[in-house]
Amino acid sequence: MMNLFAQDLIAVAQSPLQHWLTTLPAQLETWQKEQQHGELPKWLRCVAQLPKIEPQHVSLADTVTIANENASEGEQNRIRGLMMQLTPWRKGPFDLHGVHIDTEWRSDFKWQRVLPHLSNNGDLRGRQVLDIGCGSGYHLWRMLEAGAEQVWGIDPGQLFMAQFMAIRHFMPAELAARAHWFPLGVEDLPELRAFDTVFSMGVLYHRRSPIDFLTQLRSQLKPGGELILETLVVEGDEHTVLVPGETYAKMRNVWFIPSTKALLHWMSRVGFKNARVVDESVTTLEEQRATDWMQGQSLADFLDPNDRSRTIEGFPAPRRAVIIANP
């Protein structure tokens, strides 16, 4: 199983992140022995059975697209059948040789809100980029489109890992060699202080200790680096923090949802500089919805049917903000 990460570990050794090797191989070995999901072998078999098709065209734009016009109907059916075994698909969209994966989230909407506000007008050329809680890795490919040298995703979700590997399977070797994914949480990272850019999108409210989480984010950035934090927020002053009950929008693992002013205060307390809110918007039913590739409940089911401005529990409907800061 360790050969799953062999090329990625070589990439670590050849990058400015070599000191990560003091902990990473042992963590992956422990994961292999003790933490694998029972369904993972089935998901990896799906990836292994995907057809090998030489890409004629690759686009890392809003729909991440890999295409060969000569892909047969049989190959398309095989791709569709195997990818359907990796549902639910949450982050995307993707198009693989004519098979369109319409994910629950139109993650391109989020990227369009984030990209214009990155330093250098969204140019990530030459950067080592970390995406914490990267899901299927959709945004990793968008970061490569923006010029990143190497992109590194971490997420404990092993279905997401299989989805990432399935997309990478179809990518040209040059792109595949620059995108990496490890089954880790942020708490598994040492203080690397080596990344030029760190993204954390949709994670903060899932953490029991948001202050510790912000400290962990800061400890991954090199001096002069940049954090892009995207998270749920509520309206209010610097003392406003929503602490939901058992669920928020039917999510059970939501702990703290601060106002942007409270969040900026937290970030200042842990040492971030120049923290600023660059976007704030209410999540729409066009951005998050059920599809053939995610047939469970989605945003429409999480809102009060008589008042779309409230969740089913009576809280303010999901509002998301993008904050950029420096360590």
PDB file of N, CA, C and O in Angstrom, residues 175-212:
ATOM      1  N   LEU A 175       1.551  16.998 -15.287  1.00  0.00           N
ATOM      2  CA  LEU A 175       0.646  17.576 -14.297  1.00  0.00           C
ATOM      3  C   LEU A 175       0.479  16.652 -13.099  1.00  0.00           C
ATOM      4  O   LEU A 175       0.471  17.101 -11.949  1.00  0.00           O
ATOM      5  N   ALA A 176       0.346  15.355 -13.359  1.00  0.00           N
ATOM      6  CA  ALA A 176       0.165  14.389 -12.264  1.00  0.00           C
ATOM      7  C   ALA A 176       1.330  14.439 -11.290  1.00  0.00           C
ATOM      8  O   ALA A 176       1.157  14.250 -10.085  1.00  0.00           O
ATOM      9  N   ALA A 177       2.540  14.715 -11.798  1.00  0.00           N
ATOM     10  CA  ALA A 177       3.740  14.730 -10.953  1.00  0.00           C
ATOM     11  C   ALA A 177       3.800  15.954 -10.053  1.00  0.00           C
ATOM     12  O   ALA A 177       4.640  16.014  -9.148  1.00  0.00           O
ATOM     13  N   ARG A 178       2.911  16.916 -10.258  1.00  0.00           N
ATOM     14  CA  ARG A 178       2.937  18.150  -9.461  1.00  0.00           C
ATOM     15  C   ARG A 178       1.782  18.247  -8.482  1.00  0.00           C
ATOM     16  O   ARG A 178       1.668  19.224  -7.736  1.00  0.00           O
ATOM     17  N   ALA A 179       0.911  17.224  -8.439  1.00  0.00           N
ATOM     18  CA  ALA A 179      -0.251  17.230  -7.548  1.00  0.00           C
ATOM     19  C   ALA A 179      -0.171  16.039  -6.604  1.00  0.00           C
ATOM     20  O   ALA A 179      -0.002  14.901  -7.037  1.00  0.00           O
ATOM     21  N   HIS A 180      -0.309  16.304  -5.306  1.00  0.00           N
ATOM     22  CA  HIS A 180      -0.084  15.273  -4.287  1.00  0.00           C
ATOM     23  C   HIS A 180      -1.204  15.326  -3.253  1.00  0.00           C
ATOM     24  O   HIS A 180      -1.754  16.383  -2.959  1.00  0.00           O
ATOM     25  N   TRP A 181      -1.502  14.156  -2.664  1.00  0.00           N
ATOM     26  CA  TRP A 181      -2.631  14.033  -1.733  1.00  0.00           C
ATOM     27  C   TRP A 181      -2.232  13.046  -0.639  1.00  0.00           C
ATOM     28  O   TRP A 181      -1.791  11.933  -0.944  1.00  0.00           O
ATOM     29  N   PHE A 182      -2.363  13.443   0.620  1.00  0.00           N
ATOM     30  CA  PHE A 182      -2.047  12.552   1.734  1.00  0.00           C
ATOM     31  C   PHE A 182      -3.247  12.448   2.668  1.00  0.00           C
ATOM     32  O   PHE A 182      -3.928  13.454   2.930  1.00  0.00           O
ATOM     33  N   PRO A 183      -3.523  11.236   3.217  1.00  0.00           N
ATOM     34  CA  PRO A 183      -4.678  11.030   4.104  1.00  0.00           C
ATOM     35  C   PRO A 183      -4.378  11.483   5.527  1.00  0.00           C
ATOM     36  O   PRO A 183      -4.319  10.691   6.461  1.00  0.00           O
ATOM     37  N   LEU A 184      -4.228  12.784   5.686  1.00  0.00           N
ATOM     38  CA  LEU A 184      -3.854  13.368   6.969  1.00  0.00           C
ATOM     39  C   LEU A 184      -4.822  14.489   7.335  1.00  0.00           C
ATOM     40  O   LEU A 184      -5.430  15.113   6.471  1.00  0.00           O
ATOM     41  N   GLY A 185      -4.908  14.759   8.631  1.00  0.00           N
ATOM     42  CA  GLY A 185      -5.577  15.952   9.110  1.00  0.00           C
ATOM     43  C   GLY A 185      -4.544  17.004   9.477  1.00  0.00           C
ATOM     44  O   GLY A 185      -3.346  16.707   9.594  1.00  0.00           O
ATOM     45  N   VAL A 186      -4.994  18.234   9.698  1.00  0.00           N
ATOM     46  CA  VAL A 186      -4.056  19.302  10.016  1.00  0.00           C
ATOM     47  C   VAL A 186      -3.300  19.005  11.306  1.00  0.00           C
ATOM     48  O   VAL A 186      -2.130  19.391  11.468  1.00  0.00           O
ATOM     49  N   GLU A 187      -3.948  18.269  12.218  1.00  0.00           N
ATOM     50  CA  GLU A 187      -3.277  17.941  13.484  1.00  0.00           C
ATOM     51  C   GLU A 187      -2.101  16.990  13.282  1.00  0.00           C
ATOM     52  O   GLU A 187      -1.273  16.816  14.183  1.00  0.00           O
ATOM     53  N   ASP A 188      -2.023  16.363  12.108  1.00  0.00           N
ATOM     54  CA  ASP A 188      -0.913  15.443  11.810  1.00  0.00           C
ATOM     55  C   ASP A 188       0.311  16.160  11.256  1.00  0.00           C
ATOM     56  O   ASP A 188       1.363  15.525  11.067  1.00  0.00           O
ATOM     57  N   LEU A 189       0.196  17.439  10.970  1.00  0.00           N
ATOM     58  CA  LEU A 189       1.306  18.174  10.363  1.00  0.00           C
ATOM     59  C   LEU A 189       2.233  18.735  11.441  1.00  0.00           C
ATOM     60  O   LEU A 189       1.770  19.363  12.393  1.00  0.00           O
ATOM     61  N   PRO A 190       3.535  18.536  11.287  1.00  0.00           N
ATOM     62  CA  PRO A 190       4.471  19.271  12.152  1.00  0.00           C
ATOM     63  C   PRO A 190       4.498  20.732  11.729  1.00  0.00           C
ATOM     64  O   PRO A 190       3.873  21.120  10.732  1.00  0.00           O
ATOM     65  N   GLU A 191       5.208  21.543  12.464  1.00  0.00           N
ATOM     66  CA  GLU A 191       5.317  22.965  12.107  1.00  0.00           C
ATOM     67  C   GLU A 191       6.321  23.098  10.969  1.00  0.00           C
ATOM     68  O   GLU A 191       7.502  23.337  11.177  1.00  0.00           O
ATOM     69  N   LEU A 192       5.844  22.972   9.751  1.00  0.00           N
ATOM     70  CA  LEU A 192       6.740  22.918   8.594  1.00  0.00           C
ATOM     71  C   LEU A 192       7.274  24.296   8.205  1.00  0.00           C
ATOM     72  O   LEU A 192       8.410  24.413   7.758  1.00  0.00           O
ATOM     73  N   ARG A 193       6.454  25.327   8.331  1.00  0.00           N
ATOM     74  CA  ARG A 193       6.853  26.695   7.973  1.00  0.00           C
ATOM     75  C   ARG A 193       7.545  26.734   6.615  1.00  0.00           C
ATOM     76  O   ARG A 193       8.586  27.373   6.447  1.00  0.00           O
ATOM     77  N   ALA A 194       6.951  26.054   5.625  1.00  0.00           N
ATOM     78  CA  ALA A 194       7.631  25.872   4.340  1.00  0.00           C
ATOM     79  C   ALA A 194       6.764  26.197   3.128  1.00  0.00           C
ATOM     80  O   ALA A 194       7.278  26.204   2.014  1.00  0.00           O
ATOM     81  N   PHE A 195       5.488  26.471   3.329  1.00  0.00           N
ATOM     82  CA  PHE A 195       4.603  26.688   2.185  1.00  0.00           C
ATOM     83  C   PHE A 195       4.490  28.173   1.878  1.00  0.00           C
ATOM     84  O   PHE A 195       4.370  29.004   2.776  1.00  0.00           O
ATOM     85  N   ASP A 196       4.494  28.484   0.587  1.00  0.00           N
ATOM     86  CA  ASP A 196       4.305  29.870   0.160  1.00  0.00           C
ATOM     87  C   ASP A 196       2.847  30.295   0.340  1.00  0.00           C
ATOM     88  O   ASP A 196       2.576  31.452   0.676  1.00  0.00           O
ATOM     89  N   THR A 197       1.927  29.356   0.078  1.00  0.00           N
ATOM     90  CA  THR A 197       0.499  29.657   0.147  1.00  0.00           C
ATOM     91  C   THR A 197      -0.211  28.488   0.819  1.00  0.00           C
ATOM     92  O   THR A 197       0.043  27.329   0.467  1.00  0.00           O
ATOM     93  N   VAL A 198      -1.080  28.782   1.768  1.00  0.00           N
ATOM     94  CA  VAL A 198      -1.897  27.756   2.419  1.00  0.00           C
ATOM     95  C   VAL A 198      -3.363  28.125   2.233  1.00  0.00           C
ATOM     96  O   VAL A 198      -3.767  29.254   2.536  1.00  0.00           O
ATOM     97  N   PHE A 199      -4.128  27.169   1.721  1.00  0.00           N
ATOM     98  CA  PHE A 199      -5.571  27.316   1.603  1.00  0.00           C
ATOM     99  C   PHE A 199      -6.246  26.456   2.664  1.00  0.00           C
ATOM    100  O   PHE A 199      -5.868  25.303   2.873  1.00  0.00           O
ATOM    101  N   SER A 200      -7.269  27.010   3.288  1.00  0.00           N
ATOM    102  CA  SER A 200      -8.157  26.234   4.158  1.00  0.00           C
ATOM    103  C   SER A 200      -9.571  26.694   3.842  1.00  0.00           C
ATOM    104  O   SER A 200      -9.970  27.798   4.222  1.00  0.00           O
ATOM    105  N   MET A 201     -10.306  25.851   3.135  1.00  0.00           N
ATOM    106  CA  MET A 201     -11.628  26.252   2.660  1.00  0.00           C
ATOM    107  C   MET A 201     -12.665  25.243   3.152  1.00  0.00           C
ATOM    108  O   MET A 201     -12.648  24.077   2.783  1.00  0.00           O
ATOM    109  N   GLY A 202     -13.544  25.725   4.032  1.00  0.00           N
ATOM    110  CA  GLY A 202     -14.605  24.870   4.534  1.00  0.00           C
ATOM    111  C   GLY A 202     -14.186  23.926   5.640  1.00  0.00           C
ATOM    112  O   GLY A 202     -14.699  22.810   5.726  1.00  0.00           O
ATOM    113  N   VAL A 203     -13.261  24.348   6.500  1.00  0.00           N
ATOM    114  CA  VAL A 203     -12.751  23.472   7.557  1.00  0.00           C
ATOM    115  C   VAL A 203     -12.931  24.074   8.953  1.00  0.00           C
ATOM    116  O   VAL A 203     -13.272  23.360   9.898  1.00  0.00           O
ATOM    117  N   LEU A 204     -12.725  25.365   9.107  1.00  0.00           N
ATOM    118  CA  LEU A 204     -12.649  25.998  10.432  1.00  0.00           C
ATOM    119  C   LEU A 204     -13.826  25.628  11.329  1.00  0.00           C
ATOM    120  O   LEU A 204     -13.649  25.301  12.514  1.00  0.00           O
ATOM    121  N   TYR A 205     -15.040  25.644  10.795  1.00  0.00           N
ATOM    122  CA  TYR A 205     -16.223  25.400  11.622  1.00  0.00           C
ATOM    123  C   TYR A 205     -16.368  23.941  12.045  1.00  0.00           C
ATOM    124  O   TYR A 205     -17.182  23.617  12.888  1.00  0.00           O
ATOM    125  N   HIS A 206     -15.560  23.059  11.449  1.00  0.00           N
ATOM    126  CA  HIS A 206     -15.560  21.649  11.859  1.00  0.00           C
ATOM    127  C   HIS A 206     -14.555  21.373  12.988  1.00  0.00           C
ATOM    128  O   HIS A 206     -14.482  20.235  13.465  1.00  0.00           O
ATOM    129  N   ARG A 207     -13.801  22.360  13.387  1.00  0.00           N
ATOM    130  CA  ARG A 207     -12.763  22.155  14.393  1.00  0.00           C
ATOM    131  C   ARG A 207     -13.280  22.531  15.781  1.00  0.00           C
ATOM    132  O   ARG A 207     -13.881  23.598  15.974  1.00  0.00           O
ATOM    133  N   ARG A 208     -13.047  21.651  16.763  1.00  0.00           N
ATOM    134  CA  ARG A 208     -13.490  21.912  18.139  1.00  0.00           C
ATOM    135  C   ARG A 208     -12.776  23.098  18.758  1.00  0.00           C
ATOM    136  O   ARG A 208     -13.315  23.770  19.638  1.00  0.00           O
ATOM    137  N   SER A 209     -11.522  23.340  18.318  1.00  0.00           N
ATOM    138  CA  SER A 209     -10.766  24.478  18.848  1.00  0.00           C
ATOM    139  C   SER A 209     -10.310  25.347  17.681  1.00  0.00           C
ATOM    140  O   SER A 209      -9.246  25.111  17.099  1.00  0.00           O
ATOM    141  N   PRO A 210     -11.071  26.361  17.312  1.00  0.00           N
ATOM    142  CA  PRO A 210     -10.685  27.181  16.161  1.00  0.00           C
ATOM    143  C   PRO A 210      -9.386  27.954  16.377  1.00  0.00           C
ATOM    144  O   PRO A 210      -8.644  28.188  15.423  1.00  0.00           O
ATOM    145  N   ILE A 211      -9.087  28.319  17.622  1.00  0.00           N
ATOM    146  CA  ILE A 211      -7.841  29.045  17.885  1.00  0.00           C
ATOM    147  C   ILE A 211      -6.644  28.140  17.622  1.00  0.00           C
ATOM    148  O   ILE A 211      -5.666  28.543  16.984  1.00  0.00           O
ATOM    149  N   ASP A 212      -6.709  26.907  18.092  1.00  0.00           N
ATOM    150  CA  ASP A 212      -5.628  25.956  17.807  1.00  0.00           C
ATOM    151  C   ASP A 212      -5.488  25.738  16.302  1.00  0.00           C
ATOM    152  O   ASP A 212      -4.374  25.639  15.777  1.00  0.00           O
TER     153      ASP A 212
END
